[in-house]
XYZ file of C-alpha atoms in Angstrom:
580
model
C -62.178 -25.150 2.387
C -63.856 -24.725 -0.865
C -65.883 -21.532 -1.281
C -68.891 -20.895 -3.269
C -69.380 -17.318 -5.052
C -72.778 -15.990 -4.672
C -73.747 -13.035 -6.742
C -76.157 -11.240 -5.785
C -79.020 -10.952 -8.462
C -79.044 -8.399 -11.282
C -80.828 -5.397 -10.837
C -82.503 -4.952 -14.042
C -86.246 -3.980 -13.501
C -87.294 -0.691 -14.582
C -88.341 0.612 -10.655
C -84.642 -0.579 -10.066
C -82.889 1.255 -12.611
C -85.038 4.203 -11.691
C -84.170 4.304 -8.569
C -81.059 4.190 -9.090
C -80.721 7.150 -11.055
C -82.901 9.343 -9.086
C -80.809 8.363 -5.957
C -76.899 8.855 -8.273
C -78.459 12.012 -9.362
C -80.538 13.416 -6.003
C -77.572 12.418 -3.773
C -74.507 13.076 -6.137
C -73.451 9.932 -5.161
C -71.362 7.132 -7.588
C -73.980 4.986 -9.254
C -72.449 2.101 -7.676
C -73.540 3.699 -4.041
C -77.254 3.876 -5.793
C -77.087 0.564 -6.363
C -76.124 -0.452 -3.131
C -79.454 1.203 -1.780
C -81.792 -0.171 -4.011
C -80.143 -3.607 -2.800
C -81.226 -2.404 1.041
C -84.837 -1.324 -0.195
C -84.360 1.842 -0.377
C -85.528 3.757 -3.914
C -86.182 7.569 -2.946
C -84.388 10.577 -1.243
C -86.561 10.267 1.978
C -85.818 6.628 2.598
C -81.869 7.570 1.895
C -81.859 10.089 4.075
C -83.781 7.739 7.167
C -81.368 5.335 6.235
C -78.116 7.403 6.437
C -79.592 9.718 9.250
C -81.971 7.406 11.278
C -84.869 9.101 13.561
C -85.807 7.995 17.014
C -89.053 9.677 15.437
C -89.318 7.106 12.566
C -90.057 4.277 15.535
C -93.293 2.570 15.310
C -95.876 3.620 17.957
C -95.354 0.651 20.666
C -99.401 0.512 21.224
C -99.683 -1.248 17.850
C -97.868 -4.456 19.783
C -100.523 -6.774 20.701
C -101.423 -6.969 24.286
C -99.510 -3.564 25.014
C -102.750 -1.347 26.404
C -102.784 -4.659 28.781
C -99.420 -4.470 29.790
C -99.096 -0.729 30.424
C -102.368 -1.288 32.603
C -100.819 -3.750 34.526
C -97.804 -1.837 34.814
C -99.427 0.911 35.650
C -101.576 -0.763 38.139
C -98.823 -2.625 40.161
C -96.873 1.159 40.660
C -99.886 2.841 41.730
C -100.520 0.210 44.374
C -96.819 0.089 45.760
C -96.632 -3.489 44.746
C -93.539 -5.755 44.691
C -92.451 -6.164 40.955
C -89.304 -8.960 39.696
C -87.880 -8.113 36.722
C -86.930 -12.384 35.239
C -84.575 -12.169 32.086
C -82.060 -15.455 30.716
C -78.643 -15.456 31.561
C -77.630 -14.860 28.134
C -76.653 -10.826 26.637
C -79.699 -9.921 25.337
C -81.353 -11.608 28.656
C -79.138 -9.428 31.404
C -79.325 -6.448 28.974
C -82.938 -6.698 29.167
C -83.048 -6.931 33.142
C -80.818 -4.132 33.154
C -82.888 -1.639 30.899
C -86.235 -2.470 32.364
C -84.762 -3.118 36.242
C -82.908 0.250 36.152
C -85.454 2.699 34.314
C -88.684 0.912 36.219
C -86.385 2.097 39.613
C -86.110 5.765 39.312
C -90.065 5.473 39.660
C -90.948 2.530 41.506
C -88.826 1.431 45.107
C -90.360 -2.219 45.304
C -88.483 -3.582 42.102
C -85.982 -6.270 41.931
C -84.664 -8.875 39.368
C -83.876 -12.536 38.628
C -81.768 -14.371 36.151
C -81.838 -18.138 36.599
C -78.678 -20.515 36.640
C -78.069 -22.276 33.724
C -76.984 -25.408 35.523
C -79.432 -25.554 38.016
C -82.497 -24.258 36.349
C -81.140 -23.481 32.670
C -83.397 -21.692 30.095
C -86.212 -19.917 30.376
C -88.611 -19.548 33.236
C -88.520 -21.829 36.351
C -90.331 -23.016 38.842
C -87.460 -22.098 41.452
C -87.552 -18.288 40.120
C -91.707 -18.181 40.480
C -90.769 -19.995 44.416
C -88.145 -17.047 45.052
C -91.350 -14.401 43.985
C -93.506 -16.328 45.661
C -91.592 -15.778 48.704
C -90.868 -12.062 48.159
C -94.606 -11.452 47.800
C -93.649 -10.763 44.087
C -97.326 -9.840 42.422
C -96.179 -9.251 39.279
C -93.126 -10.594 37.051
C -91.720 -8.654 33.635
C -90.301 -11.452 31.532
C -87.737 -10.602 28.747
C -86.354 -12.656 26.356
C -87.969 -15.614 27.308
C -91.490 -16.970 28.459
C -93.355 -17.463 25.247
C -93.152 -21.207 25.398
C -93.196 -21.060 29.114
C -96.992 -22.106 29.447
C -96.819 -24.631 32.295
C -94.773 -21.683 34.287
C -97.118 -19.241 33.771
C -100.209 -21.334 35.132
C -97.949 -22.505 37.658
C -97.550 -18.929 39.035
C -101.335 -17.770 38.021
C -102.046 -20.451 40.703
C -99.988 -18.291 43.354
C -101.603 -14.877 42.411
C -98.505 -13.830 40.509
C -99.419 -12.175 37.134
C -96.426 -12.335 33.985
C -96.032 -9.793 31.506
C -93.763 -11.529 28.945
C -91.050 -9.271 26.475
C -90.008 -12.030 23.726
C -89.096 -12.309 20.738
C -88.682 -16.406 20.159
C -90.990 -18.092 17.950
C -94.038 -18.796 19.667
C -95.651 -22.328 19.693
C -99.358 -23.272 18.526
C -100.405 -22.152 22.297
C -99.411 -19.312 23.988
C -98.964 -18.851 27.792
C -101.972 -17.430 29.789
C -100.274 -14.223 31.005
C -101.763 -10.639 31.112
C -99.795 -9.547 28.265
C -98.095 -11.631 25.922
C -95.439 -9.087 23.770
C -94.146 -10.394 21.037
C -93.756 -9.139 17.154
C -93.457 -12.672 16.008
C -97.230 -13.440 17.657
C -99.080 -14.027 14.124
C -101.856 -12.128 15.635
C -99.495 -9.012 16.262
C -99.623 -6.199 13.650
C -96.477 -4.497 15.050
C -94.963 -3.610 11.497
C -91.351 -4.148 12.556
C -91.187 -8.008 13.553
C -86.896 -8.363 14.251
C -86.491 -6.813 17.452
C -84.335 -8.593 19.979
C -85.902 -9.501 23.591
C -84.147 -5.680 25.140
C -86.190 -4.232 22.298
C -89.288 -5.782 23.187
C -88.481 -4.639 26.611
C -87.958 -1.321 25.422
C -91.346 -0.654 23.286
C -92.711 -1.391 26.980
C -91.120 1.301 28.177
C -91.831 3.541 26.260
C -95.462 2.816 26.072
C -95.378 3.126 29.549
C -93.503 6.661 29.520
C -95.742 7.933 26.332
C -98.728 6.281 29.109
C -97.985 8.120 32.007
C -96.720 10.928 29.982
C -93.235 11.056 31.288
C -89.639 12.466 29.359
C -88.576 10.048 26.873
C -85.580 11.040 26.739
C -85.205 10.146 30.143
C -85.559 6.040 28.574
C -83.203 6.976 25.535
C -80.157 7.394 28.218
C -80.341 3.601 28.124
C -80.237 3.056 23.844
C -76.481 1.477 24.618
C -78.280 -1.418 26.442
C -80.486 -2.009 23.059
C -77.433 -1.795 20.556
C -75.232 -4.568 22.919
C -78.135 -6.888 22.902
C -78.797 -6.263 19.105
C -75.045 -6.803 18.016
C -74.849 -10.154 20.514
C -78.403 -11.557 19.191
C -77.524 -11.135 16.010
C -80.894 -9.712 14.903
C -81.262 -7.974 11.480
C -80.210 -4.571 11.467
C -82.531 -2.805 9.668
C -85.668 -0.530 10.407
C -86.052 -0.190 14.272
C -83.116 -2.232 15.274
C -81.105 0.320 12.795
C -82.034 2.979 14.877
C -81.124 1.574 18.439
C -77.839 0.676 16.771
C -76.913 3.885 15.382
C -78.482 5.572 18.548
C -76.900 3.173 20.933
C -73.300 3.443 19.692
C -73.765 7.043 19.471
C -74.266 6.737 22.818
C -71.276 4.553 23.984
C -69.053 6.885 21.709
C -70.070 10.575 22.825
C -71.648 9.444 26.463
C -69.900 6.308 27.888
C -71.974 4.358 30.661
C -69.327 2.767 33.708
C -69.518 -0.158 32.894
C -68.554 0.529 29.002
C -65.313 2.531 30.446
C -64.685 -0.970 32.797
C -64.834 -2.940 29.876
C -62.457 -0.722 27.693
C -60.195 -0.452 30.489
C -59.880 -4.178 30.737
C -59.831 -4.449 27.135
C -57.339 -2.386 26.339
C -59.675 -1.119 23.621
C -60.000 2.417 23.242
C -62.971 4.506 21.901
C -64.700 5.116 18.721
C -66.469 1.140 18.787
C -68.177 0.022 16.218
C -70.769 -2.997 15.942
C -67.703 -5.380 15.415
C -65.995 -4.131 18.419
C -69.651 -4.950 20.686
C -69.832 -8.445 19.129
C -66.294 -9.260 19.725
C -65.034 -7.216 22.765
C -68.359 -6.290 24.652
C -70.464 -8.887 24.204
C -68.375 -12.180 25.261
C -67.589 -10.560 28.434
C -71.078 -9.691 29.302
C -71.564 -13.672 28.108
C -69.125 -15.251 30.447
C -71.304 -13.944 33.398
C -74.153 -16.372 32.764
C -71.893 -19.410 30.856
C -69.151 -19.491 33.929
C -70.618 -17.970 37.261
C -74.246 -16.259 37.214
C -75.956 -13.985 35.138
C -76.527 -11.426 37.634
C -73.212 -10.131 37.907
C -73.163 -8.773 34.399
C -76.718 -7.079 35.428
C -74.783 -5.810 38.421
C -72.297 -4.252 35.543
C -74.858 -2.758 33.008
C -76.321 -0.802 35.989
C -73.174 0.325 38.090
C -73.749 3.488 39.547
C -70.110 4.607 39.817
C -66.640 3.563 38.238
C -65.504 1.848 41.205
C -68.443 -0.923 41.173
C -68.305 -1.090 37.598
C -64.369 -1.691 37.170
C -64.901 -4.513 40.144
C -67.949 -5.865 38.629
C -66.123 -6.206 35.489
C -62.624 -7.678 36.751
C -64.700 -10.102 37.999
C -66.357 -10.849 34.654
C -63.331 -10.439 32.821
C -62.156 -13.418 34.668
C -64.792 -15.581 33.568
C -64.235 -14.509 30.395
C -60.563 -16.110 30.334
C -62.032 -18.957 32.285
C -64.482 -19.358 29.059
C -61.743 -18.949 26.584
C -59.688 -21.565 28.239
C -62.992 -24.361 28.615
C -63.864 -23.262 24.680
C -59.983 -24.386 23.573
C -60.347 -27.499 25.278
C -64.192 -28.589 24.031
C -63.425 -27.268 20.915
C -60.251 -30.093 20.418
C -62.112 -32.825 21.860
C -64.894 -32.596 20.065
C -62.828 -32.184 16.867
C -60.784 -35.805 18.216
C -63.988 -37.150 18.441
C -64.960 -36.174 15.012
C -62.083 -37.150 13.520
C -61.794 -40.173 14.674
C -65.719 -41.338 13.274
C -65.434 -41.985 9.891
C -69.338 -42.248 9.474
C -69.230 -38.320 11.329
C -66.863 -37.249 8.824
C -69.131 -37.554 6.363
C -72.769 -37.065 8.196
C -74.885 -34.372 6.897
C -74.834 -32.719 10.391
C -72.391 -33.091 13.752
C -74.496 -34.478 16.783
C -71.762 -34.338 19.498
C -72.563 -35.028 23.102
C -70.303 -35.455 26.175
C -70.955 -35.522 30.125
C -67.708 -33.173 30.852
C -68.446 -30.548 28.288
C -69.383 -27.352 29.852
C -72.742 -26.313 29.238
C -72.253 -22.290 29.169
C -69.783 -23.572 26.281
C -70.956 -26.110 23.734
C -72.948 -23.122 22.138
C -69.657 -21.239 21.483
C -68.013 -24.839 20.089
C -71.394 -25.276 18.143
C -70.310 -21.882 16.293
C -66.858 -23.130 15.904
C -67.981 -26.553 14.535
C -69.894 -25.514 12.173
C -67.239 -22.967 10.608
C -64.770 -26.022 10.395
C -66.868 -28.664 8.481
C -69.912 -26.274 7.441
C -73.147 -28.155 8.818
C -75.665 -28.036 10.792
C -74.341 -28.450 14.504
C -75.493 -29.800 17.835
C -73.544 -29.708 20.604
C -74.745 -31.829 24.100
C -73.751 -32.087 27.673
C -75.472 -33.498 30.688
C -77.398 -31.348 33.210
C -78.497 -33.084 36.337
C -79.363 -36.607 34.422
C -80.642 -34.353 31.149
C -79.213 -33.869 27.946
C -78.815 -30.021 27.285
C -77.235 -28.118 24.421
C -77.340 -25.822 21.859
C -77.629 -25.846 17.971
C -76.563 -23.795 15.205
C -76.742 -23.668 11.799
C -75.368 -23.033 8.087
C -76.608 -20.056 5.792
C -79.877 -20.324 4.327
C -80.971 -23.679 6.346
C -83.519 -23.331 9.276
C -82.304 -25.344 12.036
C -84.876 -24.813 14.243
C -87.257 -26.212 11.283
C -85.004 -29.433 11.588
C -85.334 -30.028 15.392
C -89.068 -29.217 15.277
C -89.380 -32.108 13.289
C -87.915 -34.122 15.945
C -89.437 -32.558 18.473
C -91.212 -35.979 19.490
C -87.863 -36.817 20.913
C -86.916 -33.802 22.896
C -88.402 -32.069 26.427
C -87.815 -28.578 25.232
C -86.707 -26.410 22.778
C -86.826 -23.365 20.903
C -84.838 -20.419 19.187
C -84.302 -19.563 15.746
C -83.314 -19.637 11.903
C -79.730 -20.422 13.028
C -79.229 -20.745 16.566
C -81.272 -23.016 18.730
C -81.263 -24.786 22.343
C -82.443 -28.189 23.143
C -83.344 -30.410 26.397
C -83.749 -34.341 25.956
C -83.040 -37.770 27.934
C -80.027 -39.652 27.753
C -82.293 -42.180 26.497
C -83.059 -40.911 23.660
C -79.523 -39.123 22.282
C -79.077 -41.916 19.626
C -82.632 -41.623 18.434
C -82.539 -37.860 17.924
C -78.560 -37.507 16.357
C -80.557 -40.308 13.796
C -83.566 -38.387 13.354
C -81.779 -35.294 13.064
C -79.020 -36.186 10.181
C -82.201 -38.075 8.218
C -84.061 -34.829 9.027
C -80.928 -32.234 7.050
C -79.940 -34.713 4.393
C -84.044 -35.158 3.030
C -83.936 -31.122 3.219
C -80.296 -29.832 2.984
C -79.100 -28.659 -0.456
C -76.159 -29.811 -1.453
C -75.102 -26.590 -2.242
C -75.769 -24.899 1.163
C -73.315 -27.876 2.626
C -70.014 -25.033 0.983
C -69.548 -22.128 2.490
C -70.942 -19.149 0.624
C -69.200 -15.280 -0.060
C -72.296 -13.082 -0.977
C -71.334 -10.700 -3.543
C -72.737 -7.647 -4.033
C -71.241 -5.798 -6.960
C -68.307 -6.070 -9.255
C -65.959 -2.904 -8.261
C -63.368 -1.024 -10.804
C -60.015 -0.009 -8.546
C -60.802 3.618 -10.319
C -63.531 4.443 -8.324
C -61.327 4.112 -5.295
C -58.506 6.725 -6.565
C -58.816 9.929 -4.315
C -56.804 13.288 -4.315
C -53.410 13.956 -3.270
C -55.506 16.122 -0.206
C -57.755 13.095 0.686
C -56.811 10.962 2.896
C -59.980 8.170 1.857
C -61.861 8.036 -1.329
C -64.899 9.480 -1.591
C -66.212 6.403 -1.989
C -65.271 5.102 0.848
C -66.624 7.672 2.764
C -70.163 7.730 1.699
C -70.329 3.565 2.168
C -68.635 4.063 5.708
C -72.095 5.757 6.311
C -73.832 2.481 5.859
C -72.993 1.383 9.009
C -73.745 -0.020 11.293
C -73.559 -2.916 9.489
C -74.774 -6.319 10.383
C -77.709 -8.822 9.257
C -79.584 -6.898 6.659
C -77.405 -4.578 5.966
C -73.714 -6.602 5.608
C -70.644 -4.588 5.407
C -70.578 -5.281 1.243
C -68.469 -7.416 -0.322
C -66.995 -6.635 -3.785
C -65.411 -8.543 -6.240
C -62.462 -6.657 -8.560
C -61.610 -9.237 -11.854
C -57.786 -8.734 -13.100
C -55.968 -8.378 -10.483
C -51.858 -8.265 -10.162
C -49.493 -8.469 -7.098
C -47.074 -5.295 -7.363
C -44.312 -8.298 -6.000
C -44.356 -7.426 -2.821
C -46.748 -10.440 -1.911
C -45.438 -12.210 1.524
C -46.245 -14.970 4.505
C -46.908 -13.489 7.743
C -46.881 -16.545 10.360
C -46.789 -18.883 7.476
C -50.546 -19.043 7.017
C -51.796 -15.469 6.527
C -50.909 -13.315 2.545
C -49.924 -9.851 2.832
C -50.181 -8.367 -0.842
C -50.030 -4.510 -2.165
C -52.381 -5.337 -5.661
C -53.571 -3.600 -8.834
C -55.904 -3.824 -11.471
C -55.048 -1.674 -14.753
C -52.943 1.114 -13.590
C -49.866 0.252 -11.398
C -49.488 3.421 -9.663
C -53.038 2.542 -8.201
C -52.316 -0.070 -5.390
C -54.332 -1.216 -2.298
C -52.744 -3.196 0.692
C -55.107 -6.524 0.866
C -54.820 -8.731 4.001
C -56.190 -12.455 2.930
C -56.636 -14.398 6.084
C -55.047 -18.298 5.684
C -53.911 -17.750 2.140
C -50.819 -18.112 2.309
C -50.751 -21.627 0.506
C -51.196 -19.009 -2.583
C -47.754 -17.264 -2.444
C -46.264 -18.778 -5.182
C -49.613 -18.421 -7.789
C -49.751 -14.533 -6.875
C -45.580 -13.806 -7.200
C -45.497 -15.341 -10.462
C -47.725 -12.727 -11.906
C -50.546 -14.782 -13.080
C -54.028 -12.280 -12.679
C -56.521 -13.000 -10.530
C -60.197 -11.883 -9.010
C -60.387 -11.092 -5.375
C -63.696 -10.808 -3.277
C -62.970 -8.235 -0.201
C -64.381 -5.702 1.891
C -63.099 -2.267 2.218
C -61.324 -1.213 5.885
C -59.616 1.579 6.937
C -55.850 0.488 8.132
C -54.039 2.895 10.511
C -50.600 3.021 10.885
C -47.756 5.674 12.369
C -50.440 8.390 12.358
C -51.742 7.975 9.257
C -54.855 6.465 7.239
C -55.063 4.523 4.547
C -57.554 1.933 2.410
C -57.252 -1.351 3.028
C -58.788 -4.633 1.269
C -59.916 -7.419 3.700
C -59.881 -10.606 1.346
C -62.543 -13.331 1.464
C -61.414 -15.278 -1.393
C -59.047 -15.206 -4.342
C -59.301 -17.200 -7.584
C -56.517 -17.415 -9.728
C -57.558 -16.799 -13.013
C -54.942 -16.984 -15.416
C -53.140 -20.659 -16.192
C-alpha cells in the first residue's frame, strides 16, 4: 500500500531556535537531540531534565479534580462506618487494572471490600443493572466505578433509588448530562481544572487514591507499590504519554524491571519473555493476555492475576488466561478472513469510504481486535458488528487524524449506546436499523474525510546524516543513540522518532527472508559506515536496491542483539527509490 511522507513542520521561530541552542549547549547534547525536545515542548534545562528524569513529585495535586473533596468524604465516610464497598470496573485492561489497584490497596485498610466486572455477553459495557442487583443484594452502600460510568446516568438513578451511592473514575468523554453520583472524576469534565486531562481510567483511579492517602495522611509509598498496574493500563489504552502518564510509565516499568509483581513473573514464564520490558513488550506480550480474560471467559480472572498473593495462584491464574489468549488468537484468524471474503467479494465495499461489517457468528470479545486489523489493510474508518442477545454490538476504530467517535455521534439518532474516543469507539444498535447506520455512517466520513487521511501516513521527524551515528572502536552504541534511548518510554506523544536518511546504497548484500521481508546492510557517503536495516514486506524491492540505484529510507533506530553482542539496527518504514 501506498504511503504518504509527512514531515513534520520546520522549526524556524526564534523561541525554537533558542531553545535549541540553549538545550545543544546546556546538555552537550547533538543539536539534532535539541531539536527533538523542542518538538516534545520542552525549551529549558528544567523541563529536560523532568522529561529525561521524571518526578513522582512533579504530579498534580489530585484535589484540583473536580468532585475529589466529595469523593474522599465519601470514601472516608463508608471506612469509618465499616460499610460494604464494590469496587465495578469493564472487562477490558485498563478496566481489571483499575479493579485491581483500587480493590487491592482499599483492602489492606478496609475488610468489607469486594469487586465486579460485568460479562460482556450478558451485560456488555459499562454499568448494569445486574451488577447494581448483585450490590443490592450484598448490602453494597457504596460502588467505586473505574473506567466507565460517565454516560451511565439511568444506572446511577437506578441505584440512588436503592440507597447505593457511585463514585465514578473515568476518563470517556462525557455527554451534555452527567450522572447524579456523589463524585463524578473525570479530567475530561469541561468543568474540571485538573491541568493534566489524558489519564487512562487506572489513573483516575489512582489520583483517588492518593487523595485519599494524602486525606487520611497515610505512606504514599505504600500506593506507589502498585505504579505497574498504571503503566499496563496506559500502554493497553493507548493514552498519550506525556506529563503524568510519563511518569506512571517510567515509574511503572521501573517497577516491573527492578521489583516484579507474581503475576508479571506468570506472564514471562508463559511468555517465554525474559526481563528488561519495555512499553512495546506491555502492549504486545502483557496486555493481550490480560485482554483475553474479559473477550473469551470473564474479566475477573485477570483481576484474580493482577492481585495474586503468591506465585502459585498467579502462574494458575495465568495458564488459565494464557489459554484464552490462544483461544482469542485462533477466533481473531478466523473473523479476520471472513470478514476480508466478505469485503472482497462487495465491489461497492471495496471502494466505500469506511467498512461497516456485521455478522451473527462473529465473536464479540473479537471484532474490536479485527476492527484494528481492518483498518490497517484498506486504511478507513472501521466498524465491526455482531449480535448480542437480539442487539447489534461492536466496536469502531479509526484512521490517523479522523475522529471516529465525531462520526458516530452524528448518527447517534440510530444507535442505543455508545461512546469512546478519537480512534477507538463501541457501539449498541437494533438489527433494524444496521442498514440505516452503515448508510449514515459512510455519508457521515466521505462529507468529512480528507482524501488524504484515506493513505497511510509515516510522520517524520528529522532528516538524519549516517555520521552522527559513527561511534568509537570502545563503544558499543553511538552516543546518539544513547541519549534518544532516554526518550523512552515512548508512545502517543512522545513516538519512538522516525528519521529519514536521503542517498542511500545497499553494500550488495541485500536479500529475501521468507520471500516477503528485505534484509539490507546500507550506506550513505562513506562505505565503511554501514547499518543492518530490516524493511518489513519489501521484498518486492530486491532487484531496485541490488542494482545500485540510491535511495531515501524512513526508519527508526533499534538495538539488534546477536551471539553476545550489540549492535545498531535500522527498522524501515518505507523506502523510495530515488535514482532512475
Amino acid at each position: 500500500m501506498q504511503k504518504r511522507w509527512v514531515f513534520a513542520k520546520a522549526l524556524k521561530e526564534v523561541e525554537s531556535t533558542q531553545a535549541i541552542a540553549l538545550l545543544e549547549e546546556k546538555l552537550q547534547v547533538p543539536e539534532l537531540i535539541a531539536r527533538l525536545l523542542v518538538r516534545r515542548g520542552i525549551h529549558s534545562y528544567e523541563e529536560a531534565k523532568s522529561f529525561f528524569r521524571p518526578s513522582p513529585g512533579e504530579m498534580p495535586d489530585p484535589f484540583l479534580m473536580k468532585d475529589m473533596n466529595r469523593a474522599v468524604d465519601r470514601l472516608q465516610l463508608a471506612i469509618a462506618n465499616k460499610e460494604n464497598i464494590l469496587i465495578y470496573g469493564d472487562y477490558d485492561v485498563d478496566g481489571t487494572s483499575s479493579v485491581a489497584l483500587v480493590y487491592a490497596y482499599l483492602s489492606r485498610f478496609h475488610e468489607n471490600i469486594d469487586y465486579y466486572i460485568p460479562d460482556r455477553y450478558a451485560e456488555g459495557y459499562g454499568i448494569s443493572t445486574q451488577g447494581i442487583d448483585a450490590a443490592e443484594n450484598s448490602d453494597v452502600k457504596l460502588i467505586i466505578a473505574l473506567d466507565c460510568g460517565i454516560k451511565s446516568i439511568d444506572k446511577i438513578q437506578y441505584a440512588k433509588e436503592k440507597g447505593i451511592d457511585f463514585i465514578i473514575c473515568d476518563h470517556h468523554r462525557p455527554g451534555d448530562e452527567l450522572p447524579d453520583a456523589v463524585a463524578v472524576l473525570d479530567p475530561k469534565r469541561e468543568d474540571c481544572a485538573y491541568p493534566y486531562k489524558e489519564l487512562c481510567g487506572c489513573g483516575v483511579g489512582y489520583k483517588l487514591l492518593q487523595a485519599w492517602t494524602r486525606s487520611t495522611q497515610r505512606d504514599e509509598n505504600v500506593l506507589f507499590e502498585y505504579i505497574d498496574l498504571v503503566a499496563v493500563a496506559i500502554a493497553a489504552d493507548i493514552v498519550p504519554i506525556t506529563g503524568e502518564n510519563r511518569i506512571f510509565t517510567y515509574y511503572g516499568l521501573k517497577k516491573i524491571n527492578e521489583s516484579p509483581a507474581h503475576w508479571v513473573k506468570a506472564i514471562l514464564l508463559l511468555s517465554g519473555k525474559t526481563l528488561p520490558l519495555d512499553i512495546s513488550n506491555l502492549v504486545f506480550i502483557i496486555a493481550p493476555r490480560i485482554n483475553a480474560a474479559g473477550r473469551i471467559d470473564s474479566g475477573k480472572n485477570a483481576v484474580r492475576l493482577l492481585t495474586s498473593q503468591s506465585e502459585k495462584e498467579a502462574l494458575e491464574c495465568a495458564s488459565q488466561i494464557d489459554q484464552n489468549n490462544d483461544e482469542r488468537k485462533h477466533l481473531d484468524k478466523e473473523i479476520t478472513r471472513h470478514a476480508l471474503e466478505l469485503i472482497e467479494a462487495n465491489e461497492q465495499l471495496k471502494v466505500a469510504k469506511t467498512t461497516v461489517l456485521f455478522h451473527d457468528s462473529w465473536h464479540k470479545g473479537v471484532v474490536g481486535i479485527v476492527a484494528s486489523r481492518l483498518t490497517d489493510t484498506y486504511y478507513r474508518p472501521t466498524i465491526l458488528l455482531t449480535n448480542n442477545n437480539g442487539k447489534l454490538t461492536g466496536s469502531a476504530r479509526s484512521v490517523r487524524d479522523f475522529d471516529v467517535y465525531d462520526a458516530i455521534e452524528a448518527c447517534s439518532h440510530l444507535l442505543e449506546q455508545f461512546g469512546g474516543h478519537k480512534y477507538a469507539a463501541g457501539l449498541t444498535l437494533s438489527i433494524e436499523n444496521f442498514e440505516a447506520f452503515r448508510d449514515a455512517f459512510e455519508k457521515q466520513v466521505a462529507a468529512t474525510i480528507p482524501d488524504e487521511l484515506l493513505i497511510p501516513a509515516i510522520e517524520i521527524e528529522e532528516e538524519i546524516s549516517f555520521e552522527l551515528l559513527r561511534k568509537s572502536k570502545q563503544e558499543e552504541l553511538p552516543r546518539f543513540y544513547r541519549i534518544l534511548k532516554q526518550f523512552s518510554p515512548f508512545g502517543p506523544g512522545n513516538m519512538n522518532p522516525v528519521f529519514v536518511a536521503k542517498g542511500l546504497k545497499d553494500s550488495g548484500l541485500a536479500r529475501c527472508l521468507k520471500d516477503e521481508h528485505l534484509k539490507m546492510s546500507v550506506y550513505q557517503n562513506d562505505k565503511s559506515l554501514q547499518f543492518d536495516a530490516i524493511a518489513f514486506g519489501k521484498g518486492n524491492l530486491l532487484n531496485e536496491i541490488l542494482s545500485g540505484k540510491k535511495f531515501d529510507m524512513a526508519f527508526t533506530l533499534e538495538e539488534n542483539y546477536w551471539n553476545g553482542k550489540t549492535s545498531l539496527q535500522l527498522m524501515v518504514k518505507d523506502i523510495r527509490i530515488t535514482e532512475e
